[in-house]
PDB file of C-alpha atoms and ligand atoms in Angstrom:
ATOM      1  CA  MET J   1      -9.400 -42.363 -16.694  1.00  0.00           C
ATOM      2  CA  GLN J   2     -12.261 -39.890 -14.572  1.00  0.00           C
ATOM      3  CA  ASP J   3     -11.462 -36.477 -16.412  1.00  0.00           C
ATOM      4  CA  PRO J   4      -8.687 -35.113 -18.101  1.00  0.00           C
ATOM      5  CA  ASP J   5      -7.937 -33.153 -15.153  1.00  0.00           C
ATOM      6  CA  ARG J   6      -6.728 -36.170 -13.623  1.00  0.00           C
ATOM      7  CA  LEU J   7      -4.199 -36.452 -16.323  1.00  0.00           C
ATOM      8  CA  SER J   8      -2.909 -32.950 -14.345  1.00  0.00           C
ATOM      9  CA  ARG J   9      -3.821 -30.137 -13.363  1.00  0.00           C
ATOM     10  CA  LYS J  10      -2.248 -27.653 -15.460  1.00  0.00           C
ATOM     11  CA  TYR J  11      -3.392 -27.132 -17.723  1.00  0.00           C
ATOM     12  CA  ALA J  12      -0.436 -26.213 -19.939  1.00  0.00           C
ATOM     13  CA  TYR J  13       0.336 -29.953 -19.100  1.00  0.00           C
ATOM     14  CA  GLN J  14      -2.576 -31.516 -20.176  1.00  0.00           C
ATOM     15  CA  VAL J  15      -1.907 -30.895 -24.183  1.00  0.00           C
ATOM     16  CA  PRO J  16       1.479 -31.838 -24.261  1.00  0.00           C
ATOM     17  CA  LEU J  17       1.092 -35.080 -22.066  1.00  0.00           C
ATOM     18  CA  LEU J  18      -2.037 -35.962 -25.177  1.00  0.00           C
ATOM     19  CA  GLU J  19      -0.277 -35.871 -28.183  1.00  0.00           C
ATOM     20  CA  GLU J  20       2.325 -37.725 -26.534  1.00  0.00           C
ATOM     21  CA  PHE J  21      -0.027 -40.453 -25.356  1.00  0.00           C
ATOM     22  CA  LYS J  22      -1.418 -40.056 -28.855  1.00  0.00           C
ATOM     23  CA  ARG J  23       2.186 -40.344 -30.532  1.00  0.00           C
ATOM     24  CA  TRP J  24       2.844 -43.387 -28.982  1.00  0.00           C
ATOM     25  CA  GLN J  25      -0.398 -45.017 -30.697  1.00  0.00           C
ATOM     26  CA  VAL J  26      -2.099 -45.367 -26.936  1.00  0.00           C
ATOM     27  CA  ASN J  27      -5.708 -43.767 -26.430  1.00  0.00           C
ATOM     28  CA  ILE J  28      -7.081 -42.256 -23.215  1.00  0.00           C
ATOM     29  CA  ARG J  29     -10.572 -42.393 -22.635  1.00  0.00           C
ATOM     30  CA  PHE J  30     -12.399 -39.934 -20.275  1.00  0.00           C
ATOM     31  CA  LEU J  31     -14.796 -41.689 -18.371  1.00  0.00           C
ATOM     32  CA  LYS J  32     -17.167 -39.163 -17.606  1.00  0.00           C
ATOM     33  CA  GLN J  33     -16.823 -37.631 -21.239  1.00  0.00           C
ATOM     34  CA  PRO J  34     -17.258 -38.720 -24.953  1.00  0.00           C
ATOM     35  CA  PRO J  35     -13.772 -39.594 -27.073  1.00  0.00           C
ATOM     36  CA  ALA J  36     -12.435 -37.286 -28.017  1.00  0.00           C
ATOM     37  CA  GLU J  37     -12.504 -38.025 -31.354  1.00  0.00           C
ATOM     38  CA  SER J  38     -13.681 -35.225 -33.374  1.00  0.00           C
ATOM     39  CA  ASP J  39     -11.438 -31.543 -33.229  1.00  0.00           C
ATOM     40  CA  GLU J  40     -14.925 -30.111 -31.006  1.00  0.00           C
ATOM     41  CA  GLN J  41     -14.640 -32.621 -28.453  1.00  0.00           C
ATOM     42  CA  ARG J  42     -10.859 -32.232 -28.141  1.00  0.00           C
ATOM     43  CA  LEU J  43     -11.696 -28.357 -28.037  1.00  0.00           C
ATOM     44  CA  LEU J  44     -13.944 -29.640 -25.285  1.00  0.00           C
ATOM     45  CA  VAL J  45     -11.070 -31.577 -23.367  1.00  0.00           C
ATOM     46  CA  GLN J  46      -8.895 -28.137 -23.867  1.00  0.00           C
ATOM     47  CA  ILE J  47     -11.636 -25.852 -22.639  1.00  0.00           C
ATOM     48  CA  GLN J  48     -12.149 -28.316 -19.633  1.00  0.00           C
ATOM     49  CA  GLY J  49      -8.416 -28.284 -18.706  1.00  0.00           C
ATOM     50  CA  VAL J  50      -8.267 -24.266 -18.683  1.00  0.00           C
ATOM     51  CA  ILE J  51     -11.359 -23.627 -16.764  1.00  0.00           C
ATOM     52  CA  VAL J  52     -10.163 -26.665 -13.800  1.00  0.00           C
ATOM     53  CA  GLU J  53      -6.909 -24.253 -13.440  1.00  0.00           C
ATOM     54  CA  TYR J  54      -8.832 -21.344 -13.218  1.00  0.00           C
ATOM     55  CA  GLU J  55     -11.605 -22.365 -11.071  1.00  0.00           C
ATOM     56  CA  PRO J  56      -9.773 -22.702  -8.221  1.00  0.00           C
ATOM     57  CA  ALA J  57      -7.392 -19.629  -8.117  1.00  0.00           C
ATOM     58  CA  ARG J  58     -11.021 -17.573  -8.657  1.00  0.00           C
ATOM     59  CA  ILE J  59     -12.665 -19.749  -5.544  1.00  0.00           C
ATOM     60  CA  MET J  60      -9.305 -18.309  -3.435  1.00  0.00           C
ATOM     61  CA  GLU J  61      -9.807 -15.209  -4.886  1.00  0.00           C
ATOM     62  CA  ARG J  62     -13.436 -14.635  -4.211  1.00  0.00           C
ATOM     63  CA  ALA J  63     -12.183 -16.043  -0.117  1.00  0.00           C
ATOM     64  CA  ARG J  64     -10.325 -13.747   0.054  1.00  0.00           C
ATOM     65  CA  ARG J  65     -12.194 -10.824  -0.829  1.00  0.00           C
ATOM     66  CA  GLY J  66     -14.651 -11.943   1.295  1.00  0.00           C
ATOM     67  CA  ARG J  67     -12.350 -12.215   4.135  1.00  0.00           C
ATOM     68  CA  LEU J  68     -11.357  -8.428   3.718  1.00  0.00           C
ATOM     69  CA  TYR J  69     -15.307  -7.396   3.785  1.00  0.00           C
ATOM     70  CA  TRP J  70     -15.601  -8.956   7.199  1.00  0.00           C
ATOM     71  CA  ALA J  71     -12.433  -7.483   8.339  1.00  0.00           C
ATOM     72  CA  ARG J  72     -13.478  -4.035   7.391  1.00  0.00           C
ATOM     73  CA  GLN J  73     -16.904  -4.086   9.052  1.00  0.00           C
ATOM     74  CA  GLY J  74     -14.779  -4.849  12.185  1.00  0.00           C
ATOM     75  CA  HIS J  75     -14.866  -8.852  12.658  1.00  0.00           C
ATOM     76  CA  PRO J  76     -11.516 -10.701  12.121  1.00  0.00           C
ATOM     77  CA  VAL J  77     -12.360 -13.973  10.342  1.00  0.00           C
ATOM     78  CA  CYS J  78      -9.058 -14.852   9.129  1.00  0.00           C
ATOM     79  CA  GLY J  79      -5.753 -15.017  10.772  1.00  0.00           C
ATOM     80  CA  ARG J  80      -4.705 -16.052  13.779  1.00  0.00           C
ATOM     81  CA  VAL J  81      -4.811 -13.744  16.670  1.00  0.00           C
ATOM     82  CA  PRO J  82      -2.528 -12.597  18.174  1.00  0.00           C
ATOM     83  CA  TYR J  83      -0.797 -14.512  21.497  1.00  0.00           C
ATOM     84  CA  GLY J  84      -2.914 -13.438  23.913  1.00  0.00           C
ATOM     85  CA  TYR J  85      -5.993 -13.497  22.866  1.00  0.00           C
ATOM     86  CA  ARG J  86      -8.722 -16.213  21.462  1.00  0.00           C
ATOM     87  CA  TYR J  87     -11.729 -16.479  19.450  1.00  0.00           C
ATOM     88  CA  ALA J  88     -15.119 -16.014  21.190  1.00  0.00           C
ATOM     89  CA  GLN J  89     -17.008 -18.967  21.836  1.00  0.00           C
ATOM     90  CA  ARG J  90     -20.530 -18.398  19.019  1.00  0.00           C
ATOM     91  CA  GLU J  91     -23.422 -19.590  17.644  1.00  0.00           C
ATOM     92  CA  ARG J  92     -24.000 -20.934  14.248  1.00  0.00           C
ATOM     93  CA  ASN J  93     -24.881 -17.394  12.443  1.00  0.00           C
ATOM     94  CA  GLU J  94     -23.232 -14.456  14.239  1.00  0.00           C
ATOM     95  CA  ARG J  95     -19.703 -13.507  13.300  1.00  0.00           C
ATOM     96  CA  PRO J  96     -16.486 -14.201  15.625  1.00  0.00           C
ATOM     97  CA  THR J  97     -15.129 -11.792  17.666  1.00  0.00           C
ATOM     98  CA  VAL J  98     -12.127 -11.964  20.082  1.00  0.00           C
ATOM     99  CA  GLU J  99     -11.310 -12.248  23.648  1.00  0.00           C
ATOM    100  CA  VAL J 100      -8.672 -12.356  25.896  1.00  0.00           C
ATOM    101  CA  ASP J 101      -6.790 -15.528  26.613  1.00  0.00           C
ATOM    102  CA  ALA J 102      -5.949 -14.433  30.252  1.00  0.00           C
ATOM    103  CA  GLU J 103      -3.242 -17.115  30.882  1.00  0.00           C
ATOM    104  CA  ALA J 104      -1.442 -15.871  27.731  1.00  0.00           C
ATOM    105  CA  ALA J 105      -2.310 -12.208  27.912  1.00  0.00           C
ATOM    106  CA  GLN J 106      -0.084 -12.663  31.856  1.00  0.00           C
ATOM    107  CA  VAL J 107       3.080 -14.088  29.821  1.00  0.00           C
ATOM    108  CA  MET J 108       2.949 -11.458  27.173  1.00  0.00           C
ATOM    109  CA  ARG J 109       2.542  -8.750  30.218  1.00  0.00           C
ATOM    110  CA  GLN J 110       5.981 -10.228  31.153  1.00  0.00           C
ATOM    111  CA  ILE J 111       7.857 -10.688  28.335  1.00  0.00           C
ATOM    112  CA  PHE J 112       7.133  -6.701  27.585  1.00  0.00           C
ATOM    113  CA  GLY J 113       7.353  -6.124  31.402  1.00  0.00           C
ATOM    114  CA  TRP J 114      11.327  -8.414  30.911  1.00  0.00           C
ATOM    115  CA  TYR J 115      12.123  -6.626  28.057  1.00  0.00           C
ATOM    116  CA  VAL J 116      11.148  -2.615  29.727  1.00  0.00           C
ATOM    117  CA  THR J 117      11.498  -2.775  32.666  1.00  0.00           C
ATOM    118  CA  ASP J 118      14.891  -5.193  33.349  1.00  0.00           C
ATOM    119  CA  ARG J 119      15.856  -4.630  29.658  1.00  0.00           C
ATOM    120  CA  LEU J 120      16.473  -8.246  29.083  1.00  0.00           C
ATOM    121  CA  SER J 121      18.050  -9.833  25.251  1.00  0.00           C
ATOM    122  CA  GLY J 122      14.523 -11.310  23.467  1.00  0.00           C
ATOM    123  CA  GLN J 123      17.013 -14.274  23.221  1.00  0.00           C
ATOM    124  CA  HIS J 124      17.047 -13.993  26.965  1.00  0.00           C
ATOM    125  CA  ILE J 125      13.715 -13.831  27.068  1.00  0.00           C
ATOM    126  CA  ALA J 126      12.995 -16.697  24.885  1.00  0.00           C
ATOM    127  CA  HIS J 127      15.115 -18.956  27.414  1.00  0.00           C
ATOM    128  CA  GLN J 128      13.084 -18.143  30.255  1.00  0.00           C
ATOM    129  CA  LEU J 129       9.853 -18.735  28.666  1.00  0.00           C
ATOM    130  CA  THR J 130      11.627 -22.395  27.830  1.00  0.00           C
ATOM    131  CA  ASN J 131      13.231 -23.435  31.054  1.00  0.00           C
ATOM    132  CA  ARG J 132       9.842 -22.318  32.938  1.00  0.00           C
ATOM    133  CA  GLU J 133       8.238 -24.744  30.277  1.00  0.00           C
ATOM    134  CA  ILE J 134       5.816 -22.044  28.906  1.00  0.00           C
ATOM    135  CA  VAL J 135       4.070 -23.363  25.837  1.00  0.00           C
ATOM    136  CA  PRO J 136       5.193 -20.922  23.023  1.00  0.00           C
ATOM    137  CA  PRO J 137       2.210 -19.859  20.532  1.00  0.00           C
ATOM    138  CA  ARG J 138       1.419 -22.543  17.789  1.00  0.00           C
ATOM    139  CA  GLY J 139       2.665 -25.303  18.568  1.00  0.00           C
ATOM    140  CA  GLY J 140       5.232 -27.395  16.467  1.00  0.00           C
ATOM    141  CA  ARG J 141       8.234 -26.036  18.770  1.00  0.00           C
ATOM    142  CA  SER J 142       9.214 -27.397  21.934  1.00  0.00           C
ATOM    143  CA  TYR J 143      10.940 -23.575  22.786  1.00  0.00           C
ATOM    144  CA  TRP J 144      10.353 -20.041  22.119  1.00  0.00           C
ATOM    145  CA  ASP J 145      12.251 -18.450  19.621  1.00  0.00           C
ATOM    146  CA  PRO J 146      13.642 -15.597  19.874  1.00  0.00           C
ATOM    147  CA  SER J 147      12.168 -14.240  16.725  1.00  0.00           C
ATOM    148  CA  THR J 148       8.621 -14.849  18.376  1.00  0.00           C
ATOM    149  CA  VAL J 149       9.427 -12.636  21.134  1.00  0.00           C
ATOM    150  CA  LYS J 150       9.914 -10.598  18.625  1.00  0.00           C
ATOM    151  CA  PHE J 151       7.197 -10.674  17.213  1.00  0.00           C
ATOM    152  CA  ILE J 152       5.386 -10.165  19.856  1.00  0.00           C
ATOM    153  CA  LEU J 153       7.007  -6.773  21.247  1.00  0.00           C
ATOM    154  CA  THR J 154       6.650  -5.364  17.955  1.00  0.00           C
ATOM    155  CA  ASN J 155       3.218  -5.942  17.487  1.00  0.00           C
ATOM    156  CA  GLU J 156       0.344  -3.509  17.845  1.00  0.00           C
ATOM    157  CA  ALA J 157      -2.284  -6.324  18.387  1.00  0.00           C
ATOM    158  CA  TYR J 158      -1.538  -5.203  22.373  1.00  0.00           C
ATOM    159  CA  VAL J 159      -2.749  -1.423  22.753  1.00  0.00           C
ATOM    160  CA  GLY J 160      -5.571  -2.552  20.579  1.00  0.00           C
ATOM    161  CA  SER J 161      -5.238  -2.920  16.572  1.00  0.00           C
ATOM    162  CA  TRP J 162      -5.253  -5.616  15.019  1.00  0.00           C
ATOM    163  CA  TYR J 163      -3.866  -5.538  11.531  1.00  0.00           C
ATOM    164  CA  LEU J 164      -5.169  -7.458   9.168  1.00  0.00           C
ATOM    165  CA  ASN J 165      -4.044  -7.983   5.111  1.00  0.00           C
ATOM    166  CA  ARG J 166      -0.180  -7.420   6.454  1.00  0.00           C
ATOM    167  CA  PHE J 167       0.983 -10.268   4.973  1.00  0.00           C
ATOM    168  CA  ARG J 168       0.923 -11.835   1.045  1.00  0.00           C
ATOM    169  CA  MET J 169       2.885 -14.775  -0.188  1.00  0.00           C
ATOM    170  CA  GLU J 170       4.941 -14.036  -2.496  1.00  0.00           C
ATOM    171  CA  LEU J 171       6.747 -16.236  -5.174  1.00  0.00           C
ATOM    172  CA  ARG J 172       9.789 -15.262  -6.989  1.00  0.00           C
ATOM    173  CA  ALA J 173      10.601 -17.366 -10.250  1.00  0.00           C
ATOM    174  CA  GLU J 174      14.091 -18.805  -8.629  1.00  0.00           C
ATOM    175  CA  GLN J 175      12.653 -19.715  -5.267  1.00  0.00           C
ATOM    176  CA  ARG J 176      10.355 -23.419  -5.075  1.00  0.00           C
ATOM    177  CA  ARG J 177       8.609 -21.663  -1.859  1.00  0.00           C
ATOM    178  CA  PRO J 178       6.593 -18.447  -1.551  1.00  0.00           C
ATOM    179  CA  ARG J 179       7.464 -15.943   0.644  1.00  0.00           C
ATOM    180  CA  VAL J 180       6.061 -14.022   3.429  1.00  0.00           C
ATOM    181  CA  CYS J 181       6.049 -10.307   2.514  1.00  0.00           C
ATOM    182  CA  VAL J 182       4.711  -7.474   4.220  1.00  0.00           C
ATOM    183  CA  ARG J 183       1.862  -4.991   2.840  1.00  0.00           C
ATOM    184  CA  GLN J 184       2.496  -1.070   2.529  1.00  0.00           C
ATOM    185  CA  ARG J 185       0.839  -0.193   5.460  1.00  0.00           C
ATOM    186  CA  GLN J 186      -2.073   1.931   4.025  1.00  0.00           C
ATOM    187  CA  GLU J 187      -3.396  -1.937   2.777  1.00  0.00           C
ATOM    188  CA  TRP J 188      -3.254  -3.051   6.353  1.00  0.00           C
ATOM    189  CA  ILE J 189      -6.591  -3.292   7.806  1.00  0.00           C
ATOM    190  CA  ALA J 190      -7.233  -2.764  11.347  1.00  0.00           C
ATOM    191  CA  VAL J 191      -9.918  -3.737  13.991  1.00  0.00           C
ATOM    192  CA  THR J 192      -9.908  -3.118  17.306  1.00  0.00           C
ATOM    193  CA  ILE J 193      -9.677  -5.429  19.850  1.00  0.00           C
ATOM    194  CA  PRO J 194      -9.334  -4.963  23.722  1.00  0.00           C
ATOM    195  CA  ALA J 195      -6.362  -3.471  24.758  1.00  0.00           C
ATOM    196  CA  LEU J 196      -3.357  -5.323  27.571  1.00  0.00           C
ATOM    197  CA  ILE J 197      -0.195  -3.358  27.964  1.00  0.00           C
ATOM    198  CA  GLY J 198      -0.048   0.985  27.811  1.00  0.00           C
ATOM    199  CA  SER J 199       0.358   2.707  25.249  1.00  0.00           C
ATOM    200  CA  GLU J 200       3.672   4.249  26.730  1.00  0.00           C
ATOM    201  CA  VAL J 201       4.714   0.332  27.875  1.00  0.00           C
ATOM    202  CA  PHE J 202       4.504  -0.317  23.996  1.00  0.00           C
ATOM    203  CA  LEU J 203       6.425   3.051  23.140  1.00  0.00           C
ATOM    204  CA  ARG J 204       9.528   2.178  25.338  1.00  0.00           C
ATOM    205  CA  ALA J 205       9.695  -1.412  23.734  1.00  0.00           C
ATOM    206  CA  GLN J 206       9.834   0.314  20.487  1.00  0.00           C
ATOM    207  CA  GLU J 207      12.220   2.903  21.633  1.00  0.00           C
ATOM    208  CA  ILE J 208      14.476   0.070  23.781  1.00  0.00           C
ATOM    209  CA  ARG J 209      14.379  -1.859  19.952  1.00  0.00           C
ATOM    210  CA  ALA J 210      15.675   1.093  18.290  1.00  0.00           C
ATOM    211  CA  SER J 211      18.502   1.525  20.543  1.00  0.00           C
ATOM    212  CA  GLY J 212      19.409  -1.975  20.458  1.00  0.00           C
ATOM    213  CA  TYR J 213      20.603  -2.255  23.910  1.00  0.00           C
ATOM    214  CA  HIS J 214      19.831  -5.209  25.723  1.00  0.00           C
ATOM    215  CA  GLN J 215      21.057  -7.324  28.444  1.00  0.00           C
ATOM    216  CA  GLY J 216      21.454 -11.184  26.935  1.00  0.00           C
ATOM    217  CA  PRO J 217      22.039 -13.879  29.509  1.00  0.00           C
ATOM    218  CA  TRP J 218      24.499 -13.161  31.056  1.00  0.00           C
ATOM    219  CA  PRO J 219      24.297  -8.655  31.521  1.00  0.00           C
ATOM    220  CA  LEU J 220      26.363  -7.371  28.827  1.00  0.00           C
ATOM    221  CA  THR J 221      27.610  -4.733  31.699  1.00  0.00           C
ATOM    222  CA  HIS J 222      29.908  -2.847  29.125  1.00  0.00           C
ATOM    223  CA  PRO J 223      28.694  -3.491  25.349  1.00  0.00           C
ATOM    224  CA  GLU J 224      31.748  -0.559  24.699  1.00  0.00           C
ATOM    225  CA  THR J 225      34.193  -2.999  25.456  1.00  0.00           C
ATOM    226  CA  HIS J 226      33.536  -5.763  22.237  1.00  0.00           C
ATOM    227  CA  LEU J 227      35.012  -3.600  19.257  1.00  0.00           C
ATOM    228  CA  LEU J 228      33.471  -6.409  17.111  1.00  0.00           C
ATOM    229  CA  ARG J 229      29.367  -6.310  18.864  1.00  0.00           C
ATOM    230  CA  ARG J 230      27.241  -7.572  15.872  1.00  0.00           C
ATOM    231  CA  LEU J 231      29.579  -8.121  13.136  1.00  0.00           C
ATOM    232  CA  VAL J 232      31.374 -11.372  14.199  1.00  0.00           C
ATOM    233  CA  VAL J 233      29.781 -14.379  12.740  1.00  0.00           C
ATOM    234  CA  CYS J 234      30.631 -17.801  12.947  1.00  0.00           C
ATOM    235  CA  GLY J 235      33.485 -19.274  10.923  1.00  0.00           C
ATOM    236  CA  ASN J 236      31.749 -23.220  11.505  1.00  0.00           C
ATOM    237  CA  CYS J 237      27.876 -22.725  10.478  1.00  0.00           C
ATOM    238  CA  ASN J 238      27.337 -18.646   9.449  1.00  0.00           C
ATOM    239  CA  ARG J 239      25.046 -17.545  11.917  1.00  0.00           C
ATOM    240  CA  ALA J 240      26.032 -14.530  13.676  1.00  0.00           C
ATOM    241  CA  MET J 241      28.012 -14.165  16.733  1.00  0.00           C
ATOM    242  CA  THR J 242      26.690 -12.573  20.553  1.00  0.00           C
ATOM    243  CA  SER J 243      28.950 -10.429  22.657  1.00  0.00           C
ATOM    244  CA  LEU J 244      28.406 -11.780  26.332  1.00  0.00           C
ATOM    245  CA  ASN J 245      30.455 -11.066  29.326  1.00  0.00           C
ATOM    246  CA  SER J 246      30.993 -13.028  32.097  1.00  0.00           C
ATOM    247  CA  THR J 247      29.030 -11.392  35.500  1.00  0.00           C
ATOM    248  CA  ASN J 248      32.100 -10.077  36.889  1.00  0.00           C
ATOM    249  CA  GLY J 249      33.026  -8.122  33.538  1.00  0.00           C
ATOM    250  CA  ASP J 250      36.620  -9.839  33.463  1.00  0.00           C
ATOM    251  CA  HIS J 251      35.904 -11.894  30.512  1.00  0.00           C
ATOM    252  CA  ARG J 252      34.446 -10.654  26.799  1.00  0.00           C
ATOM    253  CA  TYR J 253      33.999 -13.481  23.926  1.00  0.00           C
ATOM    254  CA  TYR J 254      31.425 -13.372  21.079  1.00  0.00           C
ATOM    255  CA  TRP J 255      29.349 -16.950  20.451  1.00  0.00           C
ATOM    256  CA  CYS J 256      28.019 -18.435  18.522  1.00  0.00           C
ATOM    257  CA  ARG J 257      24.441 -18.844  18.153  1.00  0.00           C
ATOM    258  CA  GLY J 258      24.480 -22.632  16.533  1.00  0.00           C
ATOM    259  CA  ALA J 259      25.335 -23.503  20.789  1.00  0.00           C
ATOM    260  CA  ASP J 260      22.949 -21.853  22.069  1.00  0.00           C
ATOM    261  CA  PRO J 261      21.043 -25.602  23.390  1.00  0.00           C
ATOM    262  CA  HIS J 262      17.423 -24.142  23.329  1.00  0.00           C
ATOM    263  CA  ARG J 263      18.022 -23.427  19.495  1.00  0.00           C
ATOM    264  CA  ILE J 264      19.314 -26.685  18.293  1.00  0.00           C
ATOM    265  CA  MET J 265      17.283 -28.474  19.942  1.00  0.00           C
ATOM    266  CA  ALA J 266      14.922 -28.211  17.459  1.00  0.00           C
ATOM    267  CA  GLU J 267      16.924 -27.284  14.524  1.00  0.00           C
ATOM    268  CA  ARG J 268      19.437 -30.568  15.003  1.00  0.00           C
ATOM    269  CA  SER J 269      22.207 -28.249  14.020  1.00  0.00           C
ATOM    270  CA  TRP J 270      24.582 -27.830  17.390  1.00  0.00           C
ATOM    271  CA  CYS J 271      27.757 -25.882  16.561  1.00  0.00           C
ATOM    272  CA  PRO J 272      31.119 -27.324  18.146  1.00  0.00           C
ATOM    273  CA  HIS J 273      32.529 -23.776  17.602  1.00  0.00           C
ATOM    274  CA  PRO J 274      34.032 -22.553  20.670  1.00  0.00           C
ATOM    275  CA  THR J 275      33.796 -18.808  21.835  1.00  0.00           C
ATOM    276  CA  VAL J 276      36.405 -16.858  20.938  1.00  0.00           C
ATOM    277  CA  SER J 277      37.611 -14.262  22.896  1.00  0.00           C
ATOM    278  CA  SER J 278      36.906 -10.488  22.587  1.00  0.00           C
ATOM    279  CA  PRO J 279      40.021  -8.920  23.339  1.00  0.00           C
ATOM    280  CA  GLU J 280      41.883 -11.799  21.459  1.00  0.00           C
ATOM    281  CA  LEU J 281      40.067 -11.143  17.805  1.00  0.00           C
ATOM    282  CA  ASP J 282      38.731  -7.325  18.804  1.00  0.00           C
ATOM    283  CA  ALA J 283      43.309  -6.870  19.221  1.00  0.00           C
ATOM    284  CA  ILE J 284      43.904  -8.797  15.494  1.00  0.00           C
ATOM    285  CA  VAL J 285      41.349  -7.334  13.243  1.00  0.00           C
ATOM    286  CA  TRP J 286      42.161  -3.175  14.857  1.00  0.00           C
ATOM    287  CA  ALA J 287      45.616  -3.981  14.050  1.00  0.00           C
ATOM    288  CA  ASP J 288      44.831  -4.684  10.444  1.00  0.00           C
ATOM    289  CA  VAL J 289      42.185  -1.382  10.309  1.00  0.00           C
ATOM    290  CA  VAL J 290      45.271   0.111  11.631  1.00  0.00           C
ATOM    291  CA  SER J 291      47.676  -0.945   8.708  1.00  0.00           C
ATOM    292  CA  LEU J 292      45.009  -0.547   6.180  1.00  0.00           C
ATOM    293  CA  LEU J 293      44.695   2.783   7.547  1.00  0.00           C
ATOM    294  CA  SER J 294      48.360   3.781   7.719  1.00  0.00           C
ATOM    295  CA  ASP J 295      48.967   2.821   3.615  1.00  0.00           C
ATOM    296  CA  PRO J 296      48.615   5.929   1.525  1.00  0.00           C
ATOM    297  CA  GLU J 297      48.747   3.919  -1.824  1.00  0.00           C
ATOM    298  CA  LEU J 298      46.351   1.682  -0.116  1.00  0.00           C
ATOM    299  CA  LEU J 299      43.901   4.082   0.595  1.00  0.00           C
ATOM    300  CA  LEU J 300      44.295   6.446  -2.643  1.00  0.00           C
ATOM    301  CA  SER J 301      43.117   3.090  -4.874  1.00  0.00           C
ATOM    302  CA  ALA J 302      40.434   2.701  -2.871  1.00  0.00           C
ATOM    303  CA  TRP J 303      38.530   6.327  -2.866  1.00  0.00           C
ATOM    304  CA  GLN J 304      39.489   6.368  -6.381  1.00  0.00           C
ATOM    305  CA  GLU J 305      37.872   2.595  -7.234  1.00  0.00           C
ATOM    306  CA  GLN J 306      35.026   4.222  -4.669  1.00  0.00           C
ATOM    307  CA  HIS J 307      35.009   7.640  -6.644  1.00  0.00           C
ATOM    308  CA  GLN J 308      34.437   5.126 -10.005  1.00  0.00           C
ATOM    309  CA  ILE J 309      31.913   3.878  -8.724  1.00  0.00           C
ATOM    310  CA  ASP J 310      29.852   6.313  -7.539  1.00  0.00           C
ATOM    311  CA  LYS J 311      30.461   8.439 -10.907  1.00  0.00           C
TER     312      LYS J 311
HETATM  313 ZN1   ZN V   1      28.434 -21.747  14.501  1.00  0.00          ZN
END
């Protein structure tokens, strides 16, 4: 074997492995090292193991600090540029700068226009973009996901402040893959880039998002007519169900998002659940709520239970 770190990158595993080999009288020879026969030599192998584990973490941390330093000087040397921008061509020694990608910027403005002026929902906008065969950002996917549209609509970069150091990876004990977490706002580093839309348009989009009323792929002309709007979950696949109505408003129903052709093309998990009539489901749930509320004993016991919990 070349080096002890070929045995395992994690020092913690190296020692038990070496012990185990020794127990079965298997001799391990490291080509780049003298045979570990004396205590000193064994110590050397162990120290090397610790350093091998420590080194990549140290390099990564140093690189991260370097990127943060340059970001604070206004040079974005890390992170993917937001959709609508690209890194400018540069000479070898020049620091990177960001410029506008005219084509993508046009699409980005269209997204804000649809959202703010036409009041289309993120999902509807994603459909429009996919149908027009516009290439989604960051490759990979062949379709626009509503979450990508949402990410664009909430990105302050478009009014001139691109925030770096916004996210960090966090690995919790029970999870196999690290999770992306948003850092505290005071840790973000703002880099000034060309604004692509006016701040009034951006603020209007945030207001609309907060109010939560948009038109779906089929205009939701009377959102108040769906009693269980945003509350229904598909019994088949657990996805949230969307509230819809027919264009003339005569038919109202809930629709599983797993039946959305654009979304399932990539996920390969089409949900066969049929649409559910909104008046019928609303009537059943409402009748149940009324019967629960008209039972004084049940109300009293529920109140007492809640009271106990609050104490
Ligand atoms: Zn479903």
